Coordinates of C-alpha atoms in Angstrom, one line a residue:
Chain M
M746 CA 52.9 104.5 81.1
R747 CA 54.4 108.1 81.8
E748 CA 53.5 109.3 85.4
Q749 CA 54.2 113.0 86.1
I750 CA 55.2 113.8 89.5
T751 CA 56.1 117.5 90.6
S752 CA 56.2 117.4 94.2
V753 CA 59.1 116.2 96.3
H754 CA 56.7 115.1 98.8
N755 CA 55.1 112.3 96.8
Q756 CA 55.3 109.5 98.3
H757 CA 57.3 107.8 95.4
V758 CA 59.7 110.3 95.7
K759 CA 60.0 110.0 99.4
N760 CA 60.2 106.2 99.1
W761 CA 63.1 106.6 96.4
R762 CA 65.1 108.9 98.4
K763 CA 65.1 106.0 101.2
L764 CA 66.9 103.6 98.8
Q765 CA 70.0 105.8 99.7
T766 CA 70.1 104.4 103.3
H767 CA 70.8 100.7 103.7
K768 CA 67.7 100.4 105.6
G769 CA 65.5 101.4 102.9
R770 CA 67.2 99.4 100.5
N771 CA 66.7 96.2 102.4
K772 CA 63.1 97.1 103.0
F773 CA 62.0 97.7 99.5
G774 CA 64.5 95.3 98.1
Q775 CA 65.6 97.7 95.5
Y776 CA 68.5 100.3 94.8
L777 CA 69.0 103.4 92.6
L778 CA 71.1 103.7 89.4
D779 CA 72.1 107.0 88.6
G780 CA 72.8 108.3 85.2
W781 CA 72.5 106.8 81.8
H782 CA 75.6 104.5 81.6
L783 CA 74.6 102.5 84.6
V784 CA 70.8 102.7 83.6
Q785 CA 72.0 101.0 80.1
E786 CA 74.1 98.5 81.7
A787 CA 71.1 97.5 84.1
S788 CA 69.1 97.1 80.9
H789 CA 71.3 94.7 79.3
S790 CA 71.5 92.6 82.3
N791 CA 69.2 90.1 83.9
Q792 CA 68.5 92.5 86.7
K793 CA 64.8 93.3 87.2
L794 CA 63.9 96.9 86.0
I795 CA 61.5 98.4 88.5
D796 CA 61.0 102.1 87.7
L797 CA 62.5 104.8 85.5
I798 CA 62.8 108.3 86.6
G799 CA 63.9 111.1 84.3
T800 CA 63.2 115.0 83.2
A801 CA 61.0 114.9 79.9
D802 CA 64.1 116.2 78.2
E803 CA 66.0 112.7 79.0
L804 CA 63.1 110.5 78.7
D805 CA 62.3 112.1 75.1
Q806 CA 65.7 111.1 74.1
H807 CA 65.9 107.4 74.7
D808 CA 63.0 105.7 73.7
D809 CA 64.4 102.4 73.4
I810 CA 65.3 102.1 77.1
V811 CA 62.0 103.9 78.4
S812 CA 60.3 101.3 76.6
L813 CA 62.0 98.4 78.6
F814 CA 60.4 99.9 82.2
E815 CA 56.8 99.3 83.0
N816 CA 56.7 102.3 85.4
V817 CA 57.9 105.7 84.0
Y818 CA 58.1 108.7 85.9
E819 CA 58.4 112.1 84.5
V820 CA 59.9 114.3 86.9
S821 CA 61.8 118.0 87.7
P822 CA 65.4 118.3 88.0
E823 CA 64.3 119.4 91.7
I824 CA 63.3 115.7 92.3
I825 CA 66.1 114.1 90.7
K826 CA 68.0 116.0 92.8
S827 CA 66.5 115.0 96.0
I828 CA 67.0 111.4 95.2
T829 CA 70.5 111.0 94.3
D830 CA 73.7 112.2 96.2
T831 CA 75.1 113.7 93.0
N832 CA 76.0 117.3 92.7
T833 CA 75.2 117.3 88.9
P834 CA 72.8 114.5 88.1
Q835 CA 72.3 113.7 84.4
G836 CA 68.4 113.8 84.8
I837 CA 67.9 109.9 84.7
V838 CA 67.6 107.3 87.6
A839 CA 66.4 103.7 87.7
V840 CA 65.5 101.7 90.3
V841 CA 66.2 98.1 90.3
E842 CA 65.8 94.9 92.3
L843 CA 68.5 94.4 94.8
P844 CA 70.5 91.3 94.4
N845 CA 70.6 88.8 97.2
I846 CA 73.8 88.7 97.9
H847 CA 73.3 86.3 100.8
V848 CA 73.2 83.3 98.4
L849 CA 76.3 81.5 97.9
P850 CA 76.9 81.1 94.2
A851 CA 77.4 77.5 92.7
D852 CA 80.5 78.2 91.2
H853 CA 82.0 79.8 94.6
L854 CA 85.4 77.8 94.5
K855 CA 86.3 78.6 91.0
G856 CA 88.2 81.4 89.3
A857 CA 89.9 84.5 91.1
W858 CA 87.8 85.8 94.1
L859 CA 88.5 89.1 95.9
F860 CA 87.5 89.1 99.6
L861 CA 87.2 92.5 101.5
D862 CA 87.9 92.3 105.0
R863 CA 86.1 95.5 107.0
V864 CA 86.8 97.9 103.9
Q865 CA 85.0 100.9 104.8
D866 CA 85.3 103.5 102.1
P867 CA 82.8 103.4 99.5
G868 CA 84.8 104.8 96.8
N869 CA 87.4 102.0 97.5
V870 CA 84.9 99.5 97.5
G871 CA 83.4 100.5 94.2
T872 CA 86.7 101.1 92.9
M873 CA 87.8 97.5 93.8
V874 CA 84.8 95.7 92.3
R875 CA 85.3 97.6 89.1
T876 CA 89.2 96.8 88.9
A877 CA 88.0 93.0 89.9
D878 CA 85.9 93.1 86.9
A879 CA 88.8 94.4 84.4
A880 CA 91.5 92.0 86.0
G881 CA 88.7 89.1 85.3
F882 CA 87.7 88.1 88.8
T883 CA 85.0 86.1 89.1
G884 CA 83.7 87.8 92.1
V885 CA 84.0 89.6 95.2
V886 CA 82.9 88.6 98.9
A887 CA 82.3 91.4 101.4
S888 CA 82.8 90.8 105.2
N889 CA 80.5 92.3 107.8
Q890 CA 81.8 96.2 108.1
T891 CA 82.7 96.5 104.7
A892 CA 80.5 99.3 103.0
D893 CA 77.3 98.0 101.4
F894 CA 78.0 97.2 97.7
F895 CA 74.4 98.9 97.0
N896 CA 75.1 102.2 98.4
P897 CA 75.2 105.1 96.0
K898 CA 78.8 106.2 96.6
V899 CA 79.8 102.6 96.0
V900 CA 77.5 102.2 92.6
R901 CA 78.8 105.8 91.4
S902 CA 82.4 104.1 91.7
M903 CA 81.8 100.2 90.7
Q904 CA 80.5 101.7 87.0
G905 CA 78.1 98.7 86.0
S906 CA 80.9 96.0 87.5
Q907 CA 78.1 94.7 89.9
F908 CA 76.3 93.4 86.2
H909 CA 79.6 91.5 85.4
L910 CA 80.7 89.5 88.6
E911 CA 79.4 87.5 91.6
L912 CA 78.9 90.1 94.4
V913 CA 78.5 88.3 97.7
A914 CA 78.3 89.0 101.5
G915 CA 80.2 86.3 103.7
D916 CA 81.8 85.2 106.4
L917 CA 85.6 85.5 105.6
K918 CA 86.5 82.7 107.8
K919 CA 84.4 80.2 106.8
W920 CA 85.2 81.1 102.8
I921 CA 89.1 81.1 103.7
A922 CA 88.5 77.3 105.3
D923 CA 86.2 76.4 102.1
F924 CA 89.0 77.4 99.8
K925 CA 91.8 75.9 101.8
S926 CA 89.6 72.5 102.1
S927 CA 89.5 72.7 98.2
G928 CA 93.2 73.0 98.1
L929 CA 92.9 76.6 96.8
P930 CA 95.3 79.3 98.0
V931 CA 94.2 82.1 99.7
Y932 CA 96.4 85.0 99.7
G933 CA 96.3 87.9 102.3
T934 CA 97.7 91.2 102.5
Q935 CA 100.5 92.7 104.8
L936 CA 102.0 96.4 105.4
N937 CA 105.1 93.9 106.6
P938 CA 108.6 93.8 104.7
A939 CA 108.7 90.4 106.2
A940 CA 105.5 89.3 104.4
K941 CA 106.1 87.5 101.0
N942 CA 106.9 89.9 98.0
F943 CA 103.6 89.9 95.9
R944 CA 106.3 89.3 92.9
D945 CA 107.2 86.2 94.0
V946 CA 103.6 84.3 93.7
T947 CA 102.2 82.6 90.6
P948 CA 99.1 81.5 91.4
G949 CA 96.8 78.7 89.0
A950 CA 93.3 80.0 87.9
N951 CA 91.4 79.5 91.0
F952 CA 92.9 81.7 94.4
A953 CA 91.4 83.9 96.5
L954 CA 93.1 87.5 97.3
I955 CA 92.0 89.4 101.1
M956 CA 92.3 93.3 101.2
G957 CA 91.8 94.8 104.5
N958 CA 90.7 97.8 106.5
E959 CA 92.2 101.2 105.2
G960 CA 93.6 102.1 108.8
Q961 CA 94.1 98.8 110.3
G962 CA 94.8 96.4 107.7
M963 CA 93.4 92.8 107.7
A964 CA 92.5 91.2 110.9
A965 CA 94.8 89.1 112.7
D966 CA 92.6 86.1 112.9
L967 CA 92.5 85.9 108.8
L968 CA 96.2 86.6 108.3
S969 CA 96.8 83.5 110.5
Q970 CA 94.3 81.2 108.5
T971 CA 95.6 82.3 105.0
T972 CA 98.2 80.5 102.7
D973 CA 100.6 83.0 102.4
N974 CA 100.4 87.0 103.3
L975 CA 101.5 89.2 100.5
Y976 CA 103.5 92.3 100.9
I977 CA 104.0 95.3 97.9
P978 CA 107.7 96.5 98.6
M979 CA 107.8 100.1 98.6
R980 CA 110.8 102.1 97.4
G981 CA 110.2 105.8 98.6
N982 CA 109.4 107.2 101.6
A983 CA 106.1 106.5 101.6
E984 CA 104.2 104.7 104.1
S985 CA 101.7 102.8 102.6
L986 CA 99.5 102.5 99.4
N987 CA 95.6 103.3 99.3
V988 CA 94.2 100.1 99.3
A989 CA 92.5 100.1 96.0
V990 CA 95.7 101.1 94.2
S991 CA 97.1 98.0 96.0
A992 CA 94.4 95.8 95.3
G993 CA 94.9 96.8 91.7
I994 CA 98.8 96.2 92.1
L995 CA 97.9 93.0 93.0
M996 CA 95.0 91.7 91.2
F997 CA 96.9 92.3 87.8
Q998 CA 99.8 90.8 89.1
L999 CA 98.2 87.7 90.3
N1000 CA 95.8 86.9 87.6
Q1001 CA 97.8 87.8 84.3
G1002 CA 97.5 84.6 82.2
N1003 CA 94.7 81.9 83.0
Chain I
M682 CA 104.6 132.3 121.8
R683 CA 101.3 131.1 122.1
E684 CA 98.3 133.6 121.0
Q685 CA 94.6 132.9 121.6
I686 CA 92.2 133.3 118.9
T687 CA 88.2 133.0 120.0
S688 CA 86.4 134.6 116.9
V689 CA 86.3 133.1 113.5
H690 CA 86.3 136.6 112.3
N691 CA 89.8 137.0 113.6
Q692 CA 91.8 138.3 110.6
H693 CA 94.3 135.4 111.2
V694 CA 91.3 133.0 110.8
K695 CA 90.4 134.7 107.6
N696 CA 93.6 134.4 105.9
W697 CA 93.8 130.8 106.8
R698 CA 90.5 130.2 105.2
K699 CA 91.9 131.9 102.0
L700 CA 94.4 129.0 101.8
Q701 CA 91.6 126.3 100.7
T702 CA 91.7 128.3 97.3
H703 CA 94.0 128.5 94.5
K704 CA 94.2 132.1 94.8
G705 CA 94.8 132.6 98.2
R706 CA 97.5 130.4 98.7
N707 CA 99.6 132.2 95.6
K708 CA 98.6 135.3 97.5
F709 CA 100.0 134.4 100.5
G710 CA 103.0 131.6 99.5
Q711 CA 101.6 129.4 102.2
Y712 CA 99.3 126.2 102.3
L713 CA 97.9 124.3 105.0
L714 CA 98.6 120.6 106.5
D715 CA 95.5 119.3 108.4
G716 CA 95.9 116.7 111.3
W717 CA 99.2 115.5 113.2
H718 CA 100.6 113.0 110.7
L719 CA 101.2 116.0 107.9
V720 CA 102.4 118.6 110.5
Q721 CA 105.1 116.1 111.7
E722 CA 106.0 115.1 108.3
A723 CA 106.5 118.7 107.6
S724 CA 108.5 118.8 110.6
H725 CA 111.0 116.5 109.5
S726 CA 111.3 118.4 106.0
N727 CA 113.1 121.6 105.1
Q728 CA 109.8 123.2 104.3
K729 CA 109.5 126.5 106.3
L730 CA 107.0 126.0 108.9
I731 CA 105.1 129.2 109.4
D732 CA 101.6 129.0 111.9
L733 CA 100.8 126.3 114.2
I734 CA 96.7 126.3 114.8
G735 CA 95.5 123.6 117.5
T736 CA 93.0 123.4 120.3
A737 CA 94.7 123.6 124.0
D738 CA 94.3 120.2 124.2
E739 CA 96.2 119.2 121.1
L740 CA 98.9 121.8 121.6
D741 CA 99.4 120.4 125.3
Q742 CA 100.0 117.1 124.5
H743 CA 102.8 117.7 121.7
D744 CA 105.8 120.2 123.2
D745 CA 108.3 118.8 120.9
I746 CA 106.1 120.2 117.6
V747 CA 104.9 123.3 119.1
S748 CA 108.4 124.3 120.0
L749 CA 109.4 124.1 116.4
F750 CA 106.8 126.9 115.4
E751 CA 107.4 130.6 115.9
N752 CA 104.0 131.4 115.9
V753 CA 101.3 129.2 117.8
Y754 CA 97.6 130.2 118.0
E755 CA 95.3 128.4 120.3
V756 CA 91.6 128.4 119.1
S757 CA 88.3 126.4 119.2
P758 CA 87.2 123.6 117.4
E759 CA 84.8 125.6 115.4
I760 CA 87.8 127.9 114.2
I761 CA 89.8 124.7 113.2
K762 CA 86.7 123.4 111.5
S763 CA 86.3 126.8 109.7
I764 CA 89.3 126.8 108.0
T765 CA 89.4 123.1 106.9
D766 CA 87.6 120.9 104.7
T767 CA 87.6 117.8 106.5
N768 CA 84.3 116.9 108.7
T769 CA 86.4 115.5 111.7
P770 CA 89.5 117.3 111.8
Q771 CA 91.8 116.0 114.5
G772 CA 92.2 119.5 116.1
I773 CA 95.8 120.6 114.6
V774 CA 96.4 122.4 111.7
A775 CA 100.0 123.9 110.2
V776 CA 100.6 126.8 107.8
V777 CA 103.8 126.0 105.7
E778 CA 105.3 127.6 102.9
L779 CA 103.8 126.9 99.3
P780 CA 107.0 125.3 97.6
N781 CA 107.7 126.9 94.2
I782 CA 106.7 124.2 91.4
H783 CA 107.5 126.5 88.5
V784 CA 111.2 125.7 89.1
L785 CA 113.0 122.8 86.9
P786 CA 114.5 120.9 89.2
A787 CA 118.4 120.3 88.3
D788 CA 118.0 116.4 88.0
H789 CA 114.8 116.4 86.0
L790 CA 116.3 114.1 83.5
K791 CA 117.1 111.0 85.8
G792 CA 114.9 108.8 87.3
A793 CA 111.2 107.7 87.1
W794 CA 108.8 110.7 86.5
L795 CA 105.1 110.6 86.3
F796 CA 103.5 113.2 84.1
L797 CA 99.7 114.0 84.9
D798 CA 98.0 115.5 81.5
R799 CA 94.9 117.5 82.8
V800 CA 93.9 115.0 85.6
Q801 CA 90.9 116.8 87.7
D802 CA 89.9 114.8 90.7
P803 CA 92.0 116.1 93.6
G804 CA 92.0 112.7 95.2
N805 CA 93.2 111.1 92.0
V806 CA 96.1 113.2 91.9
G807 CA 96.8 112.9 95.4
T808 CA 96.8 109.6 95.6
M809 CA 99.2 109.0 92.1
V810 CA 101.6 111.4 94.1
R811 CA 101.3 109.0 97.0
T812 CA 101.5 106.2 94.7
A813 CA 104.6 107.3 93.0
D814 CA 106.5 108.0 95.9
A815 CA 106.0 104.3 97.1
A816 CA 107.3 103.1 93.8
G817 CA 110.5 105.0 93.8
F818 CA 109.7 107.5 91.4
T819 CA 111.5 110.9 91.4
G820 CA 108.8 113.5 90.9
V821 CA 105.6 114.1 89.4
V822 CA 105.0 116.9 86.5
A823 CA 101.6 118.4 86.4
S824 CA 100.1 119.9 83.3
N825 CA 97.8 122.9 83.1
Q826 CA 94.5 122.0 84.4
T827 CA 95.7 119.4 86.4
A828 CA 94.4 119.9 90.2
D829 CA 96.7 121.8 92.1
F830 CA 98.9 119.9 94.2
F831 CA 98.3 121.8 97.1
N832 CA 94.6 121.9 97.0
P833 CA 93.5 120.6 100.7
K834 CA 91.9 117.4 99.3
V835 CA 95.3 116.6 97.0
V836 CA 96.9 117.2 100.2
R837 CA 95.0 114.8 102.1
S838 CA 95.6 112.0 99.7
M839 CA 99.0 112.8 99.3
Q840 CA 99.8 112.3 103.0
G841 CA 103.0 113.5 103.2
S842 CA 104.5 112.2 99.7
Q843 CA 105.2 115.8 98.6
F844 CA 108.0 115.5 101.1
H845 CA 109.7 113.0 99.3
L846 CA 109.5 113.7 95.8
E847 CA 109.7 116.6 93.0
L848 CA 106.7 118.2 92.4
V849 CA 106.8 120.4 89.3
A850 CA 104.1 122.3 87.1
G851 CA 105.4 121.9 83.4
D852 CA 104.4 122.1 79.9
L853 CA 104.4 118.2 79.0
K854 CA 105.3 118.7 75.3
K855 CA 108.7 120.5 76.5
W856 CA 109.1 117.8 79.3
I857 CA 108.5 114.8 76.5
A858 CA 110.8 116.6 74.0
D859 CA 113.6 117.2 76.9
F860 CA 113.3 113.3 77.6
K861 CA 113.5 112.1 74.0
S862 CA 116.4 114.6 73.2
S863 CA 118.2 112.9 76.0
G864 CA 117.5 109.5 74.9
L865 CA 114.9 108.6 77.6
P866 CA 111.5 106.8 77.0
V867 CA 108.3 108.6 77.6
Y868 CA 105.3 106.2 77.8
G869 CA 101.9 107.5 77.1
T870 CA 99.1 105.6 78.2
Q871 CA 95.8 104.5 76.3
L872 CA 92.5 103.0 76.2
N873 CA 92.8 101.1 73.4
P874 CA 93.9 97.5 73.0
A875 CA 95.7 98.3 70.0
A876 CA 98.6 100.0 71.8
K877 CA 101.4 98.2 73.2
N878 CA 100.7 96.1 76.5
F879 CA 102.3 97.4 79.4
R880 CA 103.8 94.0 80.4
D881 CA 106.0 94.0 77.1
V882 CA 107.8 97.1 78.5
T883 CA 111.1 97.1 80.6
P884 CA 112.4 100.6 80.8
G885 CA 116.1 101.4 82.5
A886 CA 116.1 103.4 85.5
N887 CA 115.4 106.8 83.7
F888 CA 111.9 107.3 82.0
A889 CA 108.9 109.1 81.9
L890 CA 105.0 107.7 82.1
I891 CA 102.0 110.3 81.3
M892 CA 98.5 109.4 82.6
G893 CA 95.5 111.5 81.0
N894 CA 92.5 113.3 82.1
E895 CA 89.6 111.0 83.6
G896 CA 87.0 110.9 81.2
Q897 CA 88.9 111.8 77.8
G898 CA 92.4 110.6 78.5
M899 CA 95.7 111.6 77.4
A900 CA 95.6 114.5 74.6
A901 CA 96.1 113.4 70.9
D902 CA 99.0 116.0 70.4
L903 CA 101.1 114.3 73.4
L904 CA 100.2 110.4 72.4
S905 CA 101.8 111.5 69.2
Q906 CA 104.6 112.5 70.7
T907 CA 105.7 109.6 73.0
T908 CA 107.9 106.6 72.4
D909 CA 105.3 104.2 73.1
N910 CA 101.5 104.1 74.3
L911 CA 101.1 101.3 76.7
Y912 CA 97.4 99.6 77.1
I913 CA 96.6 97.5 80.3
P914 CA 94.7 94.6 78.8
M915 CA 91.3 94.1 80.7
R916 CA 90.2 90.8 81.0
G917 CA 86.6 91.3 82.2
N918 CA 83.4 93.3 81.0
A919 CA 84.6 96.6 82.4
E920 CA 85.4 99.4 80.2
S921 CA 88.0 101.1 82.2
L922 CA 89.9 101.3 85.1
N923 CA 90.2 104.1 87.3
V924 CA 93.1 106.7 86.5
A925 CA 94.7 106.4 90.1
V926 CA 94.6 102.4 89.7
S927 CA 95.9 102.1 86.5
A928 CA 98.7 104.6 87.4
G929 CA 99.6 102.1 90.3
I930 CA 99.8 98.8 88.3
L931 CA 101.8 100.8 85.7
M932 CA 104.0 102.4 87.9
F933 CA 105.0 99.4 90.3
Q934 CA 105.4 97.5 86.6
L935 CA 107.8 99.8 84.9
N936 CA 109.7 100.9 88.0
Q937 CA 110.7 97.3 89.5
G938 CA 114.3 96.8 89.8
N939 CA 116.5 99.7 89.0

C-alpha cells in the first residue's frame, strides 16, 4: 500500500524527523536509514522493516525492495530533505526497528571486540564500527558518553556494518573484568611512548581493544585495569593520530590470522 | 602595533573571509590558521607570519606569540566567527603565507611519499597528511582534483602537519615515472582481492604509496603504471574501508623500520 504525503507538517513526517534525535529514536524504537545502499543492507538483514519513504521516481525503480515493506510513503524531495541530515539525499529513506543494544550477547567472551571509551565524534564512531567489521571483529561496545550508534551521522559512516556485527552499550569496567576473569587479554591504548609497542603484541582469537576519547584518551581508571596498554610509535613530528585511523592500524595488526 | 576592528564590513575582514576559498587564497598568496595550536606551530616554522587576529582576551594572554607578528588586529568574536568556518572558534586566527606547492622539492626521490589521486573529502586529505607525518613520510603529492591542502577543513584536520612534511601539487603520472626510472617502487591500492596482500610487501626506505578517490578508487591509467597494487584483505562483511583508515594501515605497515 503506497500512501502519498505532500506536506512537511504531516504527522508521519514530524515523527520521522524526531528520529534524528536520541530521544525520538528511543521513544519510537526506530531509526532512519538514508539511501539505497543502507536500505538494501537492511532488507538482507533480520532487522524489522517499518516504513519506506521515497520520491515517486525512486520507488518506481525498485519494486523488489518496495514490496518488502508494509508501509510505503511517496513524498516530495522537500520532505525527504526535512527528515534527513544529508545535503544531497538520494530520495529514499527507511525506518527500521532500533536494536536493543542493552542486551549482553550470548557469545560476548568470544572473538575480537572493540571497546569505545567516550568517543564523541559520530564520524569517528561510525568509521570504527565499519573498520571493525572489515577487520573481522565480533562486536563493538560503547561506553556511556560515546556517540549513539544510531545517530544519523554514525549510521552514515557505518555504511551498513551495524548489520554485520554486534553493537552493545555497556559498562567498560564490567566488560574488562569479565574478559580478564575469563583469561582473555584486554588492550588499552595510550599516547605514551613508555606503553607497549603495538607491534610487539600477538593476541589469540579472543581479545578486546579499547580506544579512548578524542581529546583526553582513555580514562585513567580503565588504563589501570587492562592487560597491557599499547602505543603506536610515531616517527614524524605529529603529536597524535586521529582515533579512527589509530583504531584501524591496531585492529588490522591485532586481528591478522585467527 | 595593535589595530582595533569593530565592523564585519571592514576591508581587512572582507579579505580574510576570501581566504576560505581557493580563489581568494591564490589571489592573496595567504591562508588561515584557526586556533592557538596551529598559530603556535606556525610560529615555530619558517612560514612567513602575516596577520594575527584575535579577541582582546586571547591577545592579552599570549604576549610571546603576539610579538612575533607585525600586524595584530583586535576584533570581536563575531568577526572571528565570520572569517572561520568553525562552529566554536577559539578567538585567535593567523594569516600566513601560502606555500608554493608547485615547486618540485630537491629531494623528491628520497623517503616515503604518499600520492593522492583525486581524494575529494577535505577531512580525508587532512587526516592522511597528519597520518603521513606520524608515519615518518617525507611528503604528500596531490593530483589535480584532490581537495586543496589549504582549504580550512583540510587545515583543521592536518593539525599542523603541513609544517613537518613536503606538500606538493603534481602530475601523478610524471611522479610515478620518475620513481620508477630511479628504481624506486610505487604501490597503488585497489579494492580487489586479486591484488597483492599489503602484508606481503616490505619496501626499502624510498617508495611511493598511492591512495585513490573515495568512490571510484585509483584511476585505471595509474593502476597500470605502478610496481604493484596492494589490497587490504577484509574478513568481515564490510565492502570497503574509509580511505584515510586504509592509508593509515598501509603507511604504518610499509614504513616500519627504515
